[in-house]
Amino acid sequence: MPPKRASRAKASSKAEESQDVAMASDAPDAVVPDVAIDADQGSLKSILEKSAKRTRELFAEDQESLYITPTEDQTSQRVKLQSKIYDEYKHVQVLPYPLQKRMEEQQKQKKAKSAPPSGDVSNVDSGVQKILDGMPKKASTQQSSALVMHKPTIHNPFPDTPGGGSSLVRRPVAKAIRPEWHAPWKLMRVISGHQGWVRSVAVEPGNTWFATGASDRIIKIWDLASGRLKLSLTGHIGSVRGLAVSPRHPYLFSCGDDKMVKCWDLETNKVIRHYHGHLSGVYALAIHPTLDVLVTSGRDATARVWDMRTKQAVHVLSGHTGTVSSVKCQEADPQVLTSSMDSTVRLWDLAAGKTMTTLTHHKKSVRAMTLHPTEFTFATASPDNIKQWKCPEGQFMRNFEGPGGATGGGGIVNAMAVNADNVMFTGADNGALGFWDWKSGHQFQRLDSLVQPGSLESEAGIFCAEFDKTGLRLITGEADKTIKIWKEDDEATPETHPLDWKPSLMRKRY
């Protein structure tokens, strides 16, 4: 066949094939069974799962080793980390004992809840962790405090933690101290005899009589058991603001608004010494328990230390900028403590005659102060708060807070006293009496003083208070010119008078 005819035949055959394909496409679609489609999809899914499983088996080790430092770089990485740890972290390699203990407890709890499987690949350590584990550890004791930069204080408000501070460890929550049960107090006797406000009271060391001084310029001595008047001493020409009976001498010391400080001989009932030096009224005085020293304070913003026998001023303790309202003495340093209307409390070094510590926590004038008879602690009161302190450094311990306000009665506290049974008393200028538990700061009783018949309600103020030597009687001097003696209720029990205590979550620390 000629070549032209052959090429034409091929072209015609291709055109016929294309026409057949076009006709086939115009025809309706052929119906494919659903069973065949489902079978194809199932086989495809199983193939993909097998492929993914094989891929994981092949490359799992490579995926886990992506973050592992290559073997050839181990030496350089080790040197780098060692130098950095030595320079920057050598002082904090060992955690404090509380944090170590807490972390160990957390790890134990996690292990107890869910133990990891034996063949778990997640326990593979990284290269950095291996280098850290290979570092030499510094030997330390359990009580280590490497993270602590400040010196530990003597007072530890959290007894659960071991001694020493831990500034970088979260402090545990301070637990509220449950107060001890105390019997409620009630009025026992009312003594009348003064012609003015009763401003001072002092109990004799033998606990047989007590003395009171008032605005009528008379010092009266009363029998403690019966409340009868035994003696009246006259000599002051102003209100008698302070009284003290010496435990080692037959002397009674008194001071008043007339700037005088007198020493009375109780054997002859006469004044035998005067101490001259105060420039204004003398508001308080205290006798040193072991030395023949008398300390007085007053409106001239000073506290003066007197030699009893020579009548000479040993020291003039100056530093306050307001009236020194109260002064106390004790055997150990600080041997002299003063509170002032300038809202500060000062602890004094008696030998040097200088201030050891100044406490500035109060915001208003500090009008009253008391020392605990057995503990090395004391308390101060001002209109804003009643605070407890610890000697010798004057560390703040707690605030006394009652239901009637910061001072428990809403008034200005003028008098404070505490006995050996840890019962503290506060008396305010509005006649409010507060009884507190010394250990916890809880006010377990609040009373309102009753004025004697014929007096105004505004005269229900308390100026002075003191427990007798047994701590079972409380003597208060009041603005209605009476002396009131209080005692515990003998018939009260924890069942008849249960403790009404609700711990507070909010607690001031300063």
Coordinates of N, CA, C and O in Angstrom, one line a residue, residues 387-462:
K387 N -0.5 46.0 122.6 CA 0.6 45.2 122.0 C 1.4 44.5 123.1 O 1.6 45.0 124.2
Q388 N 1.8 43.3 122.7 CA 2.7 42.5 123.6 C 4.1 42.4 123.0 O 4.2 42.2 121.7
W389 N 5.1 42.5 123.8 CA 6.5 42.5 123.4 C 7.3 41.5 124.1 O 6.9 41.0 125.2
K390 N 8.4 41.2 123.6 CA 9.4 40.2 124.2 C 10.7 40.9 124.4 O 11.3 41.6 123.6
C391 N 11.2 40.7 125.7 CA 12.5 41.2 126.0 C 13.5 40.1 125.7 O 13.2 39.0 125.5
P392 N 14.8 40.5 125.5 CA 15.4 41.8 125.7 C 15.4 42.7 124.5 O 15.7 43.9 124.6
E393 N 15.1 42.2 123.3 CA 15.3 43.0 122.1 C 14.0 43.8 121.8 O 14.1 44.6 120.9
G394 N 13.0 43.6 122.6 CA 11.7 44.4 122.3 C 11.0 43.9 121.1 O 10.5 44.7 120.3
Q395 N 11.0 42.6 120.8 CA 10.4 42.1 119.6 C 8.9 42.0 119.8 O 8.4 41.6 120.8
F396 N 8.2 42.5 118.7 CA 6.7 42.5 118.7 C 6.2 41.0 118.7 O 6.7 40.2 117.8
M397 N 5.2 40.7 119.5 CA 4.7 39.4 119.6 C 3.3 39.3 119.0 O 3.0 38.5 118.1
R398 N 2.4 40.1 119.5 CA 1.0 40.0 119.0 C 0.2 41.3 119.5 O 0.7 42.0 120.3
N399 N -0.9 41.4 118.8 CA -1.9 42.4 119.2 C -3.0 41.8 120.0 O -3.5 40.7 119.7
F400 N -3.5 42.5 121.0 CA -4.7 42.1 121.8 C -5.9 42.7 121.1 O -5.9 44.0 121.1
E401 N -6.8 41.9 120.6 CA -7.9 42.5 119.9 C -9.2 41.9 120.5 O -9.3 40.7 120.6
G402 N -10.1 42.8 120.9 CA -11.4 42.3 121.5 C -12.6 42.7 120.6 O -12.4 43.5 119.6
P403 N -13.7 42.2 121.0 CA -14.9 42.5 120.2 C -15.4 44.0 120.3 O -16.1 44.5 119.4
G404 N -14.9 44.7 121.3 CA -15.3 46.1 121.4 C -14.4 47.1 120.7 O -14.4 48.3 121.0
G405 N -13.5 46.6 119.8 CA -12.6 47.5 119.2 C -11.2 47.0 119.4 O -10.9 46.0 120.0
A406 N -10.2 47.9 119.0 CA -8.8 47.5 119.1 C -8.4 47.4 120.6 O -7.6 46.5 120.9
T407 N -9.0 48.2 121.4 CA -8.6 48.1 122.9 C -9.6 47.3 123.7 O -9.5 47.3 124.9
G408 N -10.6 46.7 123.0 CA -11.5 45.9 123.7 C -12.7 46.6 124.3 O -13.7 45.9 124.7
G409 N -12.7 47.9 124.5 CA -13.8 48.6 125.1 C -14.1 49.9 124.4 O -15.1 50.5 124.8
G410 N -13.3 50.3 123.5 CA -13.6 51.5 122.8 C -13.1 52.8 123.4 O -13.2 53.8 122.8
G411 N -12.5 52.7 124.6 CA -12.0 53.9 125.3 C -10.5 53.9 125.2 O -9.8 53.1 124.6
I412 N -10.0 54.9 126.0 CA -8.5 55.1 126.1 C -8.1 54.3 127.3 O -8.5 54.6 128.4
V413 N -7.2 53.4 127.1 CA -6.7 52.5 128.2 C -5.8 53.4 129.1 O -4.7 53.8 128.7
N414 N -6.1 53.5 130.4 CA -5.3 54.2 131.4 C -4.5 53.3 132.3 O -3.5 53.8 132.9
A415 N -5.0 52.1 132.5 CA -4.4 51.2 133.5 C -4.3 49.8 132.9 O -5.2 49.3 132.2
M416 N -3.2 49.1 133.3 CA -3.0 47.7 132.9 C -2.4 47.0 134.1 O -1.6 47.5 134.9
A417 N -2.7 45.7 134.1 CA -2.1 44.8 135.2 C -2.2 43.4 134.7 O -3.1 43.0 133.9
V418 N -1.3 42.5 135.1 CA -1.2 41.1 134.7 C -0.8 40.3 135.9 O 0.1 40.8 136.7
N419 N -1.4 39.1 136.1 CA -1.0 38.3 137.2 C -0.3 37.0 136.7 O -0.1 36.8 135.5
A420 N 0.1 36.2 137.6 CA 0.9 35.0 137.2 C 0.0 33.9 136.6 O 0.6 33.0 136.0
D421 N -1.3 34.0 136.6 CA -2.2 33.1 136.0 C -2.5 33.5 134.5 O -3.4 33.0 133.9
N422 N -1.7 34.4 134.0 CA -1.8 34.9 132.6 C -3.2 35.6 132.3 O -3.7 35.4 131.2
V423 N -3.7 36.3 133.3 CA -4.8 37.1 133.1 C -4.4 38.6 133.1 O -3.8 39.0 134.1
M424 N -4.7 39.3 132.0 CA -4.3 40.7 131.9 C -5.6 41.5 132.0 O -6.6 41.2 131.4
F425 N -5.5 42.6 132.7 CA -6.6 43.5 132.9 C -6.3 44.8 132.3 O -5.1 45.3 132.4
T426 N -7.3 45.4 131.6 CA -7.1 46.8 131.1 C -8.3 47.6 131.5 O -9.5 47.1 131.5
G427 N -8.1 48.8 132.0 CA -9.2 49.7 132.4 C -9.1 51.0 131.5 O -8.0 51.6 131.4
A428 N -10.2 51.4 131.0 CA -10.3 52.6 130.1 C -11.0 53.8 130.8 O -11.6 53.6 131.9
D429 N -10.9 54.9 130.1 CA -11.5 56.1 130.7 C -13.0 56.2 130.6 O -13.6 57.0 131.2
N430 N -13.6 55.2 129.9 CA -15.1 55.2 129.8 C -15.7 54.1 130.7 O -16.8 53.8 130.6
G431 N -14.8 53.6 131.6 CA -15.3 52.6 132.5 C -15.3 51.2 132.0 O -15.9 50.3 132.7
A432 N -14.7 50.9 130.9 CA -14.7 49.6 130.3 C -13.6 48.8 130.9 O -12.4 49.2 131.0
L433 N -13.9 47.6 131.4 CA -12.9 46.7 132.0 C -12.8 45.5 131.0 O -13.7 44.9 130.6
G434 N -11.5 45.2 130.7 CA -11.3 44.1 129.8 C -10.4 43.1 130.5 O -9.4 43.4 131.1
F435 N -10.7 41.8 130.4 CA -9.9 40.7 130.9 C -9.4 39.9 129.7 O -10.3 39.4 128.9
W436 N -8.1 39.6 129.6 CA -7.5 39.0 128.5 C -6.7 37.8 128.9 O -6.2 37.7 130.0
D437 N -6.6 36.9 127.9 CA -5.7 35.8 128.1 C -4.3 36.2 127.5 O -4.2 36.6 126.4
W438 N -3.3 36.1 128.4 CA -2.0 36.7 128.0 C -1.3 35.9 126.9 O -0.7 36.4 126.0
K439 N -1.5 34.6 126.8 CA -0.9 33.7 125.8 C -1.4 33.9 124.4 O -0.6 33.9 123.5
S440 N -2.7 34.1 124.3 CA -3.3 34.2 123.0 C -3.8 35.6 122.6 O -4.0 35.8 121.4
G441 N -3.9 36.5 123.5 CA -4.5 37.8 123.2 C -6.0 37.9 123.1 O -6.5 38.8 122.5
H442 N -6.6 36.8 123.6 CA -8.1 36.8 123.5 C -8.8 37.4 124.7 O -8.3 37.2 125.8
Q443 N -9.8 38.3 124.4 CA -10.5 38.9 125.5 C -11.7 38.0 125.9 O -12.6 37.8 125.2
F444 N -11.5 37.4 127.1 CA -12.5 36.4 127.5 C -13.7 37.1 128.3 O -14.7 36.4 128.6
Q445 N -13.5 38.4 128.7 CA -14.6 39.0 129.5 C -14.5 40.5 129.3 O -13.4 41.1 129.3
R446 N -15.6 41.2 129.2 CA -15.7 42.6 129.2 C -16.8 43.1 130.1 O -17.9 42.6 130.0
L447 N -16.5 44.0 131.0 CA -17.5 44.6 131.9 C -17.5 46.1 131.8 O -16.5 46.7 131.3
D448 N -18.5 46.7 132.3 CA -18.6 48.2 132.5 C -18.7 48.5 133.9 O -19.6 48.0 134.7
S449 N -17.8 49.3 134.4 CA -17.8 49.7 135.8 C -19.0 50.5 136.2 O -19.5 51.4 135.4
L450 N -19.6 50.3 137.3 CA -20.7 51.0 137.8 C -20.3 52.1 138.8 O -19.5 51.9 139.7
V451 N -20.8 53.3 138.6 CA -20.4 54.4 139.5 C -21.2 54.3 140.8 O -22.3 53.8 140.8
Q452 N -20.6 54.9 141.8 CA -21.3 54.9 143.1 C -22.5 55.9 143.1 O -22.5 56.8 142.3
P453 N -23.5 55.6 143.9 CA -24.7 56.5 143.8 C -24.3 57.9 144.1 O -23.5 58.2 145.0
G454 N -24.9 58.8 143.3 CA -24.6 60.2 143.5 C -23.6 60.8 142.5 O -23.4 62.0 142.5
S455 N -23.0 59.9 141.7 CA -22.0 60.3 140.8 C -22.6 60.3 139.4 O -23.6 59.7 139.1
L456 N -21.9 61.1 138.5 CA -22.3 61.1 137.1 C -21.9 59.9 136.4 O -20.9 59.2 136.7
E457 N -22.6 59.5 135.3 CA -22.2 58.4 134.5 C -20.8 58.6 133.8 O -20.1 57.7 133.5
S458 N -20.5 59.9 133.6 CA -19.2 60.2 132.9 C -18.1 60.0 133.9 O -16.9 60.0 133.4
E459 N -18.3 59.7 135.2 CA -17.2 59.5 136.1 C -16.9 58.0 136.2 O -16.2 57.6 137.2
A460 N -17.3 57.2 135.3 CA -17.0 55.8 135.3 C -15.7 55.6 134.6 O -15.6 54.8 133.6
G461 N -14.6 56.2 135.0 CA -13.3 56.1 134.4 C -12.4 55.3 135.4 O -12.5 55.5 136.6
I462 N -11.4 54.6 134.8 CA -10.5 53.8 135.6 C -9.1 54.4 135.4 O -8.7 54.6 134.2

